[in-house]
mmCIF file of C-alpha atoms and ligand atoms in Angstrom:
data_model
loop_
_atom_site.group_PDB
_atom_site.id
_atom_site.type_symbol
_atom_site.label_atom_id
_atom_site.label_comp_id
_atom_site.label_asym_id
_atom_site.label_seq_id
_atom_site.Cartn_x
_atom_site.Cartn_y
_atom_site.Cartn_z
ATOM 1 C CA UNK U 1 208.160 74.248 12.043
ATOM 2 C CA UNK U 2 210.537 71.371 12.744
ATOM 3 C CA UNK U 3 212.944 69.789 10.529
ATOM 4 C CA UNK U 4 213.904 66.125 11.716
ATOM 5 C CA UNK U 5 217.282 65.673 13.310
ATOM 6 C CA UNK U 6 219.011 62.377 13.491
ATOM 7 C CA UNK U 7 221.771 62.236 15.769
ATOM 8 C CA UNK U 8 224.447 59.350 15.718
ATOM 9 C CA UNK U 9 225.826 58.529 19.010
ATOM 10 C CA UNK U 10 229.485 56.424 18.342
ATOM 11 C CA UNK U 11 229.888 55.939 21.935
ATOM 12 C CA UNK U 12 233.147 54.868 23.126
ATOM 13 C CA UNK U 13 234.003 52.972 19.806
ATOM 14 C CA UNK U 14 236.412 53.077 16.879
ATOM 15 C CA UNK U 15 239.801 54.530 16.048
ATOM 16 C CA UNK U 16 240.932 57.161 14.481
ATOM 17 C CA UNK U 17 240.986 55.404 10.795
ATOM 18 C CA UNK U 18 237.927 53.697 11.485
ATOM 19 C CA UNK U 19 236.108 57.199 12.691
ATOM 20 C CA UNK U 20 237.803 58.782 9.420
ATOM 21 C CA UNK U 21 236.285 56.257 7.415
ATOM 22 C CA UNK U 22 232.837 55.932 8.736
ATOM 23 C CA UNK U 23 232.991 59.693 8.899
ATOM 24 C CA UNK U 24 233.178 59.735 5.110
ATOM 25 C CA UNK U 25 230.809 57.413 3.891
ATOM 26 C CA UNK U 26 227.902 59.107 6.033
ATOM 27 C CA UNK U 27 229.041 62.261 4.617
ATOM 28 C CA UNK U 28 228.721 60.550 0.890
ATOM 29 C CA UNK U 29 225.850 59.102 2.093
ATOM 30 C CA UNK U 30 224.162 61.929 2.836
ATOM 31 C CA UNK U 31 225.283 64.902 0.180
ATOM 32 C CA UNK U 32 222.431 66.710 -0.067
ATOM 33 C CA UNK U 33 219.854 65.390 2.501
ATOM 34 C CA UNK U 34 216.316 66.674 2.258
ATOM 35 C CA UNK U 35 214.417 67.424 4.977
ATOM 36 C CA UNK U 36 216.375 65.964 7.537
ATOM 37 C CA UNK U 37 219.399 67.613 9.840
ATOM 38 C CA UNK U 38 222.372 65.289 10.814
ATOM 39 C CA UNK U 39 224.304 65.183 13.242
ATOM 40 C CA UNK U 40 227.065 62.735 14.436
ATOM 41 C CA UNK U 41 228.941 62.488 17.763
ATOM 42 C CA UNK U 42 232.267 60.431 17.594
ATOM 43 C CA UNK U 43 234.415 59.753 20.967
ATOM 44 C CA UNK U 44 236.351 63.299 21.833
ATOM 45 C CA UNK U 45 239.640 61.560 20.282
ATOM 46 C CA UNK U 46 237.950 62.104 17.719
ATOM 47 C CA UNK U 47 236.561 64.934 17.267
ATOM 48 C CA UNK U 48 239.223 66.696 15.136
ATOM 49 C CA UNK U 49 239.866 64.326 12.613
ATOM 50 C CA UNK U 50 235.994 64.121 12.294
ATOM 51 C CA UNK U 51 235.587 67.670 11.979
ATOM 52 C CA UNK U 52 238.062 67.885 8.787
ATOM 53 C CA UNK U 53 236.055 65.381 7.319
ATOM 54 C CA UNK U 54 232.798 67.435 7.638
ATOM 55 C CA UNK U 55 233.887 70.671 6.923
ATOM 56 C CA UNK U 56 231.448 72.110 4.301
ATOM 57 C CA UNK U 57 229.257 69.160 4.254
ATOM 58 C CA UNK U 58 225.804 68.514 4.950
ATOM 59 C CA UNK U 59 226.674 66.318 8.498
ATOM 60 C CA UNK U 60 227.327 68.537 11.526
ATOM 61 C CA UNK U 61 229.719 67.528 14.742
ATOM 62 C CA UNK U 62 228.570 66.536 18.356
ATOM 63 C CA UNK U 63 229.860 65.307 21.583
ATOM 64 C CA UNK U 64 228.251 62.906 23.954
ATOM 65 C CA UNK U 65 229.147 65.110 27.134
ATOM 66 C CA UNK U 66 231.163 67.751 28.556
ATOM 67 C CA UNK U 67 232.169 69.120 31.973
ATOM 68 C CA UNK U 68 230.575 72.523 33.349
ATOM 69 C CA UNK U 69 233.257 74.392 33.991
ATOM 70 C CA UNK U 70 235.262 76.274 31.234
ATOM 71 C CA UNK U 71 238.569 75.740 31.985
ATOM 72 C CA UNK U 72 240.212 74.602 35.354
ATOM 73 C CA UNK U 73 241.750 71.589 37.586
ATOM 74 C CA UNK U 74 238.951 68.723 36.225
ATOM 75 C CA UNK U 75 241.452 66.152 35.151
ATOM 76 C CA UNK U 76 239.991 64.424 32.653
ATOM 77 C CA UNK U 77 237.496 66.292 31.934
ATOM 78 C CA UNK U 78 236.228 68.457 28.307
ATOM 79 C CA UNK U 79 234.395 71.741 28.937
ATOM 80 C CA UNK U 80 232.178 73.406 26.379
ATOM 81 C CA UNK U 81 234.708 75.787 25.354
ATOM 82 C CA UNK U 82 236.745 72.645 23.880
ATOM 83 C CA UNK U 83 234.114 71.719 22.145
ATOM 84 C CA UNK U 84 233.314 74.678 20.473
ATOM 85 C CA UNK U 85 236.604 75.066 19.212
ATOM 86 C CA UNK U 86 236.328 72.012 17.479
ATOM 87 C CA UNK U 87 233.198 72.823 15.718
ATOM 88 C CA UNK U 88 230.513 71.201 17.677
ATOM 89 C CA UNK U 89 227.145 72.457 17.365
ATOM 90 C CA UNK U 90 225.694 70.047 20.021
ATOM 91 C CA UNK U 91 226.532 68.086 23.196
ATOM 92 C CA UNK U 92 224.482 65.205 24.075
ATOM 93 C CA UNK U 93 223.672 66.097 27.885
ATOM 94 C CA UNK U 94 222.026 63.450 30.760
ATOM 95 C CA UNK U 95 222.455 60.249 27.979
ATOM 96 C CA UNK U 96 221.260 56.886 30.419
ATOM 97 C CA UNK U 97 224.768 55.616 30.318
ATOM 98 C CA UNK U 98 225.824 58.699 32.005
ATOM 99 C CA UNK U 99 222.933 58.962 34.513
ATOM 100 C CA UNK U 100 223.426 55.058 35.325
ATOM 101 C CA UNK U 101 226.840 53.747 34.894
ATOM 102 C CA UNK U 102 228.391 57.390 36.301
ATOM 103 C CA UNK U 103 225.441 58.302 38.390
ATOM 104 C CA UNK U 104 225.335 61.973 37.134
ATOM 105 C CA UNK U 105 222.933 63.737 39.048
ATOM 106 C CA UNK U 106 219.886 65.932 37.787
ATOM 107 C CA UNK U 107 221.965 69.105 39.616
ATOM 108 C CA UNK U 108 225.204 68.143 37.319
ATOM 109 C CA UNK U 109 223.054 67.490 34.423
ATOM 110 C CA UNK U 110 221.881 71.341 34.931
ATOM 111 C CA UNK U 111 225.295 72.721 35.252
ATOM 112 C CA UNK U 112 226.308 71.062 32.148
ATOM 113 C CA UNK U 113 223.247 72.537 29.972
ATOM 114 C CA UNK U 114 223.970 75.914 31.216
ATOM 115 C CA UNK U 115 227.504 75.961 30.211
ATOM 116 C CA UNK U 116 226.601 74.176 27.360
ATOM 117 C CA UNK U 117 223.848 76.809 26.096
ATOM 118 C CA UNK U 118 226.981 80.062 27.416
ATOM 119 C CA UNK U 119 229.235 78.593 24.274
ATOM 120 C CA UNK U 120 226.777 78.288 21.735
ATOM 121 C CA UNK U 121 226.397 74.713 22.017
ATOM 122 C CA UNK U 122 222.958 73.307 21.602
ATOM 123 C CA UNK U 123 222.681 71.063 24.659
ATOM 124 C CA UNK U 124 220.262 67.737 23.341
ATOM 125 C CA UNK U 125 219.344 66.795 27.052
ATOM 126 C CA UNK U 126 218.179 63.160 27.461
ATOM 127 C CA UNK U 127 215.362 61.352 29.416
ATOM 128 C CA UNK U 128 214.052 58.476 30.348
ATOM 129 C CA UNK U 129 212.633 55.951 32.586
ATOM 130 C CA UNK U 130 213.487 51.917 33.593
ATOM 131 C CA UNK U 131 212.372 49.190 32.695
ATOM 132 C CA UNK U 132 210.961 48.922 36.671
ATOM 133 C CA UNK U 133 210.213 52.453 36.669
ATOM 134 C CA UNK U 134 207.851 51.939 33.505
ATOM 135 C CA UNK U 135 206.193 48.911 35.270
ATOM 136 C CA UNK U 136 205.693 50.609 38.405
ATOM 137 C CA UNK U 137 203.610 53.298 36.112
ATOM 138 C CA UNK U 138 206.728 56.027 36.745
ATOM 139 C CA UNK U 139 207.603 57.170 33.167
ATOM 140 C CA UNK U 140 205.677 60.454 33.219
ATOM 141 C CA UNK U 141 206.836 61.363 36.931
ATOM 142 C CA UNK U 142 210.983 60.066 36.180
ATOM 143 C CA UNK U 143 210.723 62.359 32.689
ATOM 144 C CA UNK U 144 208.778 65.317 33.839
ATOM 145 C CA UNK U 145 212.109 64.791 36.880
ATOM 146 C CA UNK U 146 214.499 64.824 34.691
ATOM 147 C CA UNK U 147 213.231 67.894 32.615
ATOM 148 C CA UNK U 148 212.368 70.003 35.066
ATOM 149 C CA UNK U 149 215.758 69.547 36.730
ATOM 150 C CA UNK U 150 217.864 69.337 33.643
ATOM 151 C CA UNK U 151 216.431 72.985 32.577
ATOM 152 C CA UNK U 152 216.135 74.523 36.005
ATOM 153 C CA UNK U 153 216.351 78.470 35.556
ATOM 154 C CA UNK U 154 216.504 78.563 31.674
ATOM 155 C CA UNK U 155 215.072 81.608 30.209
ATOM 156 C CA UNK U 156 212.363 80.785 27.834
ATOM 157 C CA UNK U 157 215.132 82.516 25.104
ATOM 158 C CA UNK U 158 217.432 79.679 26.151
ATOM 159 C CA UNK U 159 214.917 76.741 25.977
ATOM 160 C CA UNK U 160 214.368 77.970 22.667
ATOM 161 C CA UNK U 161 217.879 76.952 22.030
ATOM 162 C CA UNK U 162 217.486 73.162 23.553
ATOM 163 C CA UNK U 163 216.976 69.384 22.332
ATOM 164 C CA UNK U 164 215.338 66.863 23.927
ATOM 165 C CA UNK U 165 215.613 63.279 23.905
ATOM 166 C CA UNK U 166 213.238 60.731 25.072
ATOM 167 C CA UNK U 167 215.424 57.319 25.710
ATOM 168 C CA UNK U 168 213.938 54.905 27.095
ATOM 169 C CA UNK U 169 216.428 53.271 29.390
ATOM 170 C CA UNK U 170 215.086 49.948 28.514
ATOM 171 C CA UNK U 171 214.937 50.293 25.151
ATOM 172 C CA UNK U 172 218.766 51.469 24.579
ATOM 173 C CA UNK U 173 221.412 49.141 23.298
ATOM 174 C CA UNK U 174 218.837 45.947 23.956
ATOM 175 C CA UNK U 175 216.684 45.628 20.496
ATOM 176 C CA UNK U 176 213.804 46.259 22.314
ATOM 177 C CA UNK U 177 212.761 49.888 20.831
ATOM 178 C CA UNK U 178 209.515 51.511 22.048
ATOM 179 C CA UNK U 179 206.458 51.237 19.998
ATOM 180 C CA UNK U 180 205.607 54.266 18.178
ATOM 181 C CA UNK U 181 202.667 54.767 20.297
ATOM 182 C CA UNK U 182 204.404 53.920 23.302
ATOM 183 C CA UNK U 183 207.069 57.096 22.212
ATOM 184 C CA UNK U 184 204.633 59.579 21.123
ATOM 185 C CA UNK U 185 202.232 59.252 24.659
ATOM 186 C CA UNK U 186 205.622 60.291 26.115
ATOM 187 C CA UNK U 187 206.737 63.120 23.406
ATOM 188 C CA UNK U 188 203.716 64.891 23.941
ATOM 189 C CA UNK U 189 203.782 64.943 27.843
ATOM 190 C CA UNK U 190 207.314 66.298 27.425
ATOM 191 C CA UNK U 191 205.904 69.064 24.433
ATOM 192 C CA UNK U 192 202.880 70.010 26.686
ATOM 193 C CA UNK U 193 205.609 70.505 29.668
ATOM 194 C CA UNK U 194 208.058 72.591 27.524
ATOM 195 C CA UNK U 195 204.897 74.820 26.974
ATOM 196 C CA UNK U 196 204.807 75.368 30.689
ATOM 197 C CA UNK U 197 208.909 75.630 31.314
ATOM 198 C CA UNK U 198 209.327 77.902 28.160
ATOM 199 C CA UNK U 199 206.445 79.062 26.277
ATOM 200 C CA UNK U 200 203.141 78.222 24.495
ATOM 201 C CA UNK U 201 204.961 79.324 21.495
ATOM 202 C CA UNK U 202 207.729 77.000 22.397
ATOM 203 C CA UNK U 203 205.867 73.751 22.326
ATOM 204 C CA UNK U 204 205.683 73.847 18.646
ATOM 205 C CA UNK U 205 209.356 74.756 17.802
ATOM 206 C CA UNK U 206 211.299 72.668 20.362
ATOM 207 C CA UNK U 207 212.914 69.032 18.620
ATOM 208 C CA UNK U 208 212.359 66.256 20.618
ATOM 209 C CA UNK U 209 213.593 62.705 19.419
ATOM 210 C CA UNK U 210 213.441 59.162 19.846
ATOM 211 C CA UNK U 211 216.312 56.810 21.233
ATOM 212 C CA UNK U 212 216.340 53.019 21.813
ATOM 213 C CA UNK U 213 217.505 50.438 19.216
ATOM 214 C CA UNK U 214 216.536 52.774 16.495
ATOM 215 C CA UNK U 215 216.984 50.329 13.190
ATOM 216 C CA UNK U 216 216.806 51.269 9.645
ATOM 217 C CA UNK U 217 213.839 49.118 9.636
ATOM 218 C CA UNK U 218 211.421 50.775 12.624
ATOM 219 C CA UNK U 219 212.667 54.379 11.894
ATOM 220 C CA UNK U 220 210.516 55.621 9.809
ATOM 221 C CA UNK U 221 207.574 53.820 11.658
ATOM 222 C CA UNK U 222 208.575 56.176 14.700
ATOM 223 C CA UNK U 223 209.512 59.559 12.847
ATOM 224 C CA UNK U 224 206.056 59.251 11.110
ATOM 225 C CA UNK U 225 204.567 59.901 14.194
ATOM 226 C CA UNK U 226 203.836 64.182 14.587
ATOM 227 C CA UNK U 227 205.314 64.902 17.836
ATOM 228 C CA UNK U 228 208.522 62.664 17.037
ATOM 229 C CA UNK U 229 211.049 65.616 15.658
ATOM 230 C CA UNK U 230 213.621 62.826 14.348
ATOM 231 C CA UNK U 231 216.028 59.887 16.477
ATOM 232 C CA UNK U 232 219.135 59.778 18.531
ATOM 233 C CA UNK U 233 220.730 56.062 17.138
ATOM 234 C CA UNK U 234 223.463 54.666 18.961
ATOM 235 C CA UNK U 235 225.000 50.711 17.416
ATOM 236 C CA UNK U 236 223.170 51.242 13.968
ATOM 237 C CA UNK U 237 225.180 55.188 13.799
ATOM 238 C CA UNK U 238 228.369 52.701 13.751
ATOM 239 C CA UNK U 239 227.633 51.308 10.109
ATOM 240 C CA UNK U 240 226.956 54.158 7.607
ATOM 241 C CA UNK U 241 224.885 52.300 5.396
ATOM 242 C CA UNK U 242 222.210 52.255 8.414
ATOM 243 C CA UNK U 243 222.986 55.442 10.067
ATOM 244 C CA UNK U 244 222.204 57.046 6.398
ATOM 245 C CA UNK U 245 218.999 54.656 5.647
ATOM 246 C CA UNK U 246 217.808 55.826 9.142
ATOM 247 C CA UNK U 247 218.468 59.652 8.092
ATOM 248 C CA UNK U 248 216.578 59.177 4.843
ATOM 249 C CA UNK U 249 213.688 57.459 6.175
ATOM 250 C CA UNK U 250 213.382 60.334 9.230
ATOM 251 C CA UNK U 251 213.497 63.109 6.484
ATOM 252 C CA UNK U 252 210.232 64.953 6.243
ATOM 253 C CA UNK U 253 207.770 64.062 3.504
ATOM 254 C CA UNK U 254 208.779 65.845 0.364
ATOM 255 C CA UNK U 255 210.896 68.118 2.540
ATOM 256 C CA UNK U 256 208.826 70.127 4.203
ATOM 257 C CA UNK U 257 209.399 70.474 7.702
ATOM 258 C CA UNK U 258 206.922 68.919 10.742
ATOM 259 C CA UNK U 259 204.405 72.057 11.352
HETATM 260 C C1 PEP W 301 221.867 55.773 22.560
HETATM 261 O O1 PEP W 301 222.981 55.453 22.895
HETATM 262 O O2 PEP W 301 221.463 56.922 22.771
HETATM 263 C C2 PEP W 301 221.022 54.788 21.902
HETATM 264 C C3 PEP W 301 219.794 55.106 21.599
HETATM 265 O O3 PEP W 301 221.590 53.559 21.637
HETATM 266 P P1 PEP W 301 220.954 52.386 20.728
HETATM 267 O O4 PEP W 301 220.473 53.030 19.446
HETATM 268 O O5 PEP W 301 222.085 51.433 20.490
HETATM 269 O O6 PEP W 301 219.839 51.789 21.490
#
């Protein structure tokens, strides 16, 4: 049974009074949300402020990354123990940007999900192909990759305790979102591989979502679809009247969560 989870990714956006504020009107937005889990990742700056603005509310706290290490000479860098303190629950892991602008390896990626999964955190690993790799028929090859890699040595117990994310590279930040049908070909290659990696009892259970120009207007189209668990929405997460249409229209029918 899977409820839908809509994470909002803020990116490297917004100050303080601006994360406050946006902060607060998804919260209002989204009092007592019905079939639906959200989550929203502000810049680690902040993370604080955000997290006194959730407490006891419906919204939960991210990150969008985090070093493997828990504590040591990384300047710069924000290990899962940081997080944790803050009151995350998740930690985007692998996102494009970080694959492709900071050329994060698959190996890194790993470390990272580890570490993430040691502090509690639930690591929400992304994947995804190019827009060449797509053309050149590579999307199932680049995603099983990036999978197989990212989760290298997990105990079925501890993929149990993952997210996925399916992100098309092409399709994030550019208004060009994947069909529905396009999506779920490549959610269920990913489920039917998470029933090798983990379990056959896994497939079911593990959340895997959507991310590339999700809109208020094409996400219910893609969270209708059975083996889409819900979306990962980076610019529309930065208005709250979108970010909480899109968490309304990804809520399961009447509640109830996917089976
Ligand atoms: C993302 O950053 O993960 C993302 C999906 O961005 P956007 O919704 O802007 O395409």
């Amino acid at each position: 049974m899977r409820t839908p989870l809509v994470v909002g990714n803020w990116k490297m956006h917004g100050d303080l009074a601006t994360a406050r504020e946006l902060a607060q009107s998804v919260r209002d937005g989204l009092k007592r949300p019905r079939g639906v889990e959200v989550v929203i990742c502000p810049p680690f700056t902040a993370l604080a402020a955000v997290a006194e603005v959730l407490a006891c509310s419906a919204v939960s706290l991210g990150a969008q990354n985090c070093h493997w290490e828990e504590q040591g000479a990384f300047t710069g860098e924000i290990s899962p123990v940081m997080l944790a303190e803050l009151g995350c629950r998740l930690v985007l892991l692998g996102h494009s940007e970080r694959r492709h602008i900071f050329r994060e390896t698959d190996e890194e990626i790993n470390k990272k999900v580890v570490a993430a999964l040691r502090r509690g955190l639930q690591p929400l690993l992304c994947v995804g192909e190019t827009a060449e790799e797509r053309r050149q028929g590579l999307t199932f090859t680049v995603v099983e990759g990036q999978l197989r890699a990212g989760w290298a040595g997990l105990s079925p117990e501890e993929i149990g305790r993952c997210l996925l994310a399916y992100e098309p590279v092409w399709a994030i930040g550019t208004g060009v979102n994947a069909t529905p049908t396009q999506a779920a070909e490549v959610h269920g290659y990913l489920r039917g591989l998470v029933s090798e990696l983990g379990s056959k009892d896994l497939a079911p259970a593990i959340r895997i979502l959507y991310g590339g120009s999700v809109k208020a207007d094409n996400a219910a189209a893609v969270t209708q679809e059975p083996d889409i668990d819900g979306v990962l929405v980076g610019g529309a997460s930065l208005q709250a009247p979108s970010f909480v249409a899109i968490a309304k229209k990804s809520a399961a029918k009447g509640g109830a969560p996917k089976e």
